[in-house]
Amino acid sequence: MTIERSEDDLLVAELDATQSATWREMRELVASGAVRDCAVPWTTTGGSYPIYDGPVGQARNVLVMVGAVTPLYDWMNNGTPALSAHGTLSPPDAIRAATAVIRGERFTDGVIAKAAEDGTMHAVLAALLGWYDERRPRP
């Protein structure tokens, strides 16, 4: 007998809970609110593109490090999940959003900037941190 795992389960299984230092970094980003509704600067000379240094660049990096950007989600055909009325996401939808946003930046400058500005990036980090906190061992 084969037990089928749901897409949600498969996505969440991609997360790497062993990256404790990276999860701590994520916790600091969420606690500080540094990527909640924040404006991302753009270059003003030559071709215009967003500058992802500071907290937004850090958020992008931690999402990749913990496995929240995955080839398991067909982001090109499904896009970024919408935030709930309360501005939140479930952990599987946070993975979908992280994948769509980070991968989307490769094709369109400013996708990450928009996610930082509209609260999606903060919601992704908060949802994943909630998942991590439910699973990590307590001292």
mmCIF file of C-alpha atoms in Angstrom:
data_model
loop_
_atom_site.group_PDB
_atom_site.id
_atom_site.type_symbol
_atom_site.label_atom_id
_atom_site.label_comp_id
_atom_site.label_asym_id
_atom_site.label_seq_id
_atom_site.Cartn_x
_atom_site.Cartn_y
_atom_site.Cartn_z
ATOM 1 C CA MET A 1 0.000 0.000 0.000
ATOM 2 C CA THR A 2 1.373 3.399 -1.013
ATOM 3 C CA ILE A 3 0.538 6.399 1.099
ATOM 4 C CA GLU A 4 0.268 9.569 -0.967
ATOM 5 C CA ARG A 5 1.557 12.738 0.642
ATOM 6 C CA SER A 6 -0.323 15.943 -0.025
ATOM 7 C CA GLU A 7 1.359 18.764 -1.902
ATOM 8 C CA ASP A 8 1.334 20.778 1.333
ATOM 9 C CA ASP A 9 3.181 17.989 3.157
ATOM 10 C CA LEU A 10 5.730 17.680 0.360
ATOM 11 C CA LEU A 11 6.422 21.411 0.381
ATOM 12 C CA VAL A 12 6.830 21.603 4.154
ATOM 13 C CA ALA A 13 9.109 18.538 4.088
ATOM 14 C CA GLU A 14 11.575 20.642 2.054
ATOM 15 C CA LEU A 15 12.213 22.960 5.018
ATOM 16 C CA ASP A 16 15.494 22.401 6.838
ATOM 17 C CA ALA A 17 14.881 22.734 10.568
ATOM 18 C CA THR A 18 18.546 21.956 11.290
ATOM 19 C CA GLN A 19 19.667 25.438 10.168
ATOM 20 C CA SER A 20 19.263 26.888 13.677
ATOM 21 C CA ALA A 21 21.438 29.970 13.057
ATOM 22 C CA THR A 22 19.440 30.806 9.936
ATOM 23 C CA TRP A 23 16.131 30.380 11.787
ATOM 24 C CA ARG A 24 17.494 32.733 14.480
ATOM 25 C CA GLU A 25 18.258 35.261 11.757
ATOM 26 C CA MET A 26 14.697 34.875 10.492
ATOM 27 C CA ARG A 27 13.359 35.398 14.022
ATOM 28 C CA GLU A 28 15.311 38.665 14.292
ATOM 29 C CA LEU A 29 13.904 39.878 10.967
ATOM 30 C CA VAL A 30 10.336 39.123 12.054
ATOM 31 C CA ALA A 31 10.771 40.601 15.542
ATOM 32 C CA SER A 32 12.313 43.798 14.196
ATOM 33 C CA GLY A 33 9.618 44.265 11.561
ATOM 34 C CA ALA A 34 12.436 45.251 9.196
ATOM 35 C CA VAL A 35 10.748 43.717 6.145
ATOM 36 C CA ARG A 36 7.174 44.651 7.024
ATOM 37 C CA ASP A 37 5.806 47.120 4.485
ATOM 38 C CA CYS A 38 9.297 48.471 3.784
ATOM 39 C CA ALA A 39 10.366 50.461 0.755
ATOM 40 C CA VAL A 40 13.218 49.086 -1.336
ATOM 41 C CA PRO A 41 15.557 51.607 -2.973
ATOM 42 C CA TRP A 42 16.173 51.453 -6.721
ATOM 43 C CA THR A 43 19.245 52.563 -8.619
ATOM 44 C CA THR A 44 18.985 56.016 -10.121
ATOM 45 C CA THR A 45 21.667 55.786 -12.785
ATOM 46 C CA GLY A 46 21.764 53.560 -15.835
ATOM 47 C CA GLY A 47 19.198 50.778 -15.864
ATOM 48 C CA SER A 48 16.865 50.979 -12.903
ATOM 49 C CA TYR A 49 16.835 47.940 -10.638
ATOM 50 C CA PRO A 50 16.147 47.312 -6.943
ATOM 51 C CA ILE A 51 18.945 47.262 -4.394
ATOM 52 C CA TYR A 52 18.534 44.224 -2.164
ATOM 53 C CA ASP A 53 20.939 44.891 0.644
ATOM 54 C CA GLY A 54 20.064 45.101 4.313
ATOM 55 C CA PRO A 55 17.015 43.300 5.704
ATOM 56 C CA VAL A 56 15.347 42.506 2.363
ATOM 57 C CA GLY A 57 18.498 40.864 1.011
ATOM 58 C CA GLN A 58 18.906 39.040 4.308
ATOM 59 C CA ALA A 59 15.291 37.814 4.099
ATOM 60 C CA ARG A 60 15.869 36.533 0.570
ATOM 61 C CA ASN A 61 18.967 34.665 1.722
ATOM 62 C CA VAL A 62 17.378 33.015 4.768
ATOM 63 C CA LEU A 63 14.433 31.815 2.679
ATOM 64 C CA VAL A 64 16.814 30.069 0.309
ATOM 65 C CA MET A 65 18.913 28.658 3.174
ATOM 66 C CA VAL A 66 15.977 27.022 4.979
ATOM 67 C CA GLY A 67 14.606 25.446 1.799
ATOM 68 C CA ALA A 68 11.577 27.698 1.341
ATOM 69 C CA VAL A 69 12.416 28.208 -2.339
ATOM 70 C CA THR A 70 11.715 24.878 -3.985
ATOM 71 C CA PRO A 71 11.331 23.388 -7.465
ATOM 72 C CA LEU A 72 8.345 21.411 -6.151
ATOM 73 C CA TYR A 73 6.054 24.425 -6.571
ATOM 74 C CA ASP A 74 5.073 25.326 -10.146
ATOM 75 C CA TRP A 75 5.154 29.060 -9.507
ATOM 76 C CA MET A 76 5.048 30.032 -13.166
ATOM 77 C CA ASN A 77 1.608 28.461 -13.610
ATOM 78 C CA ASN A 78 0.253 29.169 -10.133
ATOM 79 C CA GLY A 79 1.756 32.478 -8.992
ATOM 80 C CA THR A 80 1.926 33.924 -5.508
ATOM 81 C CA PRO A 81 -0.798 32.969 -3.011
ATOM 82 C CA ALA A 82 -2.795 35.892 -1.649
ATOM 83 C CA LEU A 83 -2.472 36.917 1.980
ATOM 84 C CA SER A 84 -5.450 36.186 4.219
ATOM 85 C CA ALA A 85 -7.658 39.037 5.410
ATOM 86 C CA HIS A 86 -5.362 39.200 8.455
ATOM 87 C CA GLY A 87 -2.219 39.452 6.320
ATOM 88 C CA THR A 88 -1.050 35.911 7.036
ATOM 89 C CA LEU A 89 -0.167 32.739 5.149
ATOM 90 C CA SER A 90 -0.144 29.059 6.061
ATOM 91 C CA PRO A 91 3.347 27.476 6.056
ATOM 92 C CA PRO A 92 2.726 25.685 2.711
ATOM 93 C CA ASP A 93 1.445 28.916 1.146
ATOM 94 C CA ALA A 94 4.465 30.731 2.596
ATOM 95 C CA ILE A 95 6.702 28.293 0.706
ATOM 96 C CA ARG A 96 4.670 28.859 -2.451
ATOM 97 C CA ALA A 97 4.948 32.624 -2.011
ATOM 98 C CA ALA A 98 8.688 32.483 -1.250
ATOM 99 C CA THR A 99 9.281 30.386 -4.353
ATOM 100 C CA ALA A 100 7.159 32.618 -6.608
ATOM 101 C CA VAL A 101 8.753 35.819 -5.296
ATOM 102 C CA ILE A 102 12.397 34.719 -5.291
ATOM 103 C CA ARG A 103 12.179 32.890 -8.633
ATOM 104 C CA GLY A 104 10.050 35.648 -10.154
ATOM 105 C CA GLU A 105 12.805 38.181 -9.522
ATOM 106 C CA ARG A 106 14.939 36.361 -12.090
ATOM 107 C CA PHE A 107 12.458 37.337 -14.781
ATOM 108 C CA THR A 108 11.157 40.688 -13.540
ATOM 109 C CA ASP A 109 13.093 43.229 -11.498
ATOM 110 C CA GLY A 110 11.198 44.337 -8.427
ATOM 111 C CA VAL A 111 9.204 41.228 -7.522
ATOM 112 C CA ILE A 112 11.016 40.938 -4.191
ATOM 113 C CA ALA A 113 10.655 44.701 -3.646
ATOM 114 C CA LYS A 114 6.883 44.480 -4.159
ATOM 115 C CA ALA A 115 6.678 41.558 -1.692
ATOM 116 C CA ALA A 116 8.596 43.599 0.887
ATOM 117 C CA GLU A 117 6.412 46.647 0.308
ATOM 118 C CA ASP A 118 3.020 44.891 0.395
ATOM 119 C CA GLY A 119 3.724 42.750 3.481
ATOM 120 C CA THR A 120 4.087 39.422 1.677
ATOM 121 C CA MET A 121 7.748 38.987 2.655
ATOM 122 C CA HIS A 122 7.008 39.563 6.344
ATOM 123 C CA ALA A 123 4.015 37.173 6.194
ATOM 124 C CA VAL A 124 6.203 34.491 4.594
ATOM 125 C CA LEU A 125 8.870 34.815 7.286
ATOM 126 C CA ALA A 126 6.306 34.854 10.120
ATOM 127 C CA ALA A 127 4.481 31.761 8.806
ATOM 128 C CA LEU A 128 7.681 29.776 8.403
ATOM 129 C CA LEU A 129 8.929 30.840 11.812
ATOM 130 C CA GLY A 130 5.614 29.680 13.306
ATOM 131 C CA TRP A 131 6.113 26.294 11.639
ATOM 132 C CA TYR A 132 9.670 26.078 12.977
ATOM 133 C CA ASP A 133 8.649 27.041 16.507
ATOM 134 C CA GLU A 134 6.018 24.282 16.584
ATOM 135 C CA ARG A 135 8.595 21.658 15.638
ATOM 136 C CA ARG A 136 11.830 22.593 17.323
ATOM 137 C CA PRO A 137 12.764 20.782 20.510
ATOM 138 C CA ARG A 138 12.207 22.676 23.743
ATOM 139 C CA PRO A 139 14.984 22.804 26.367
#
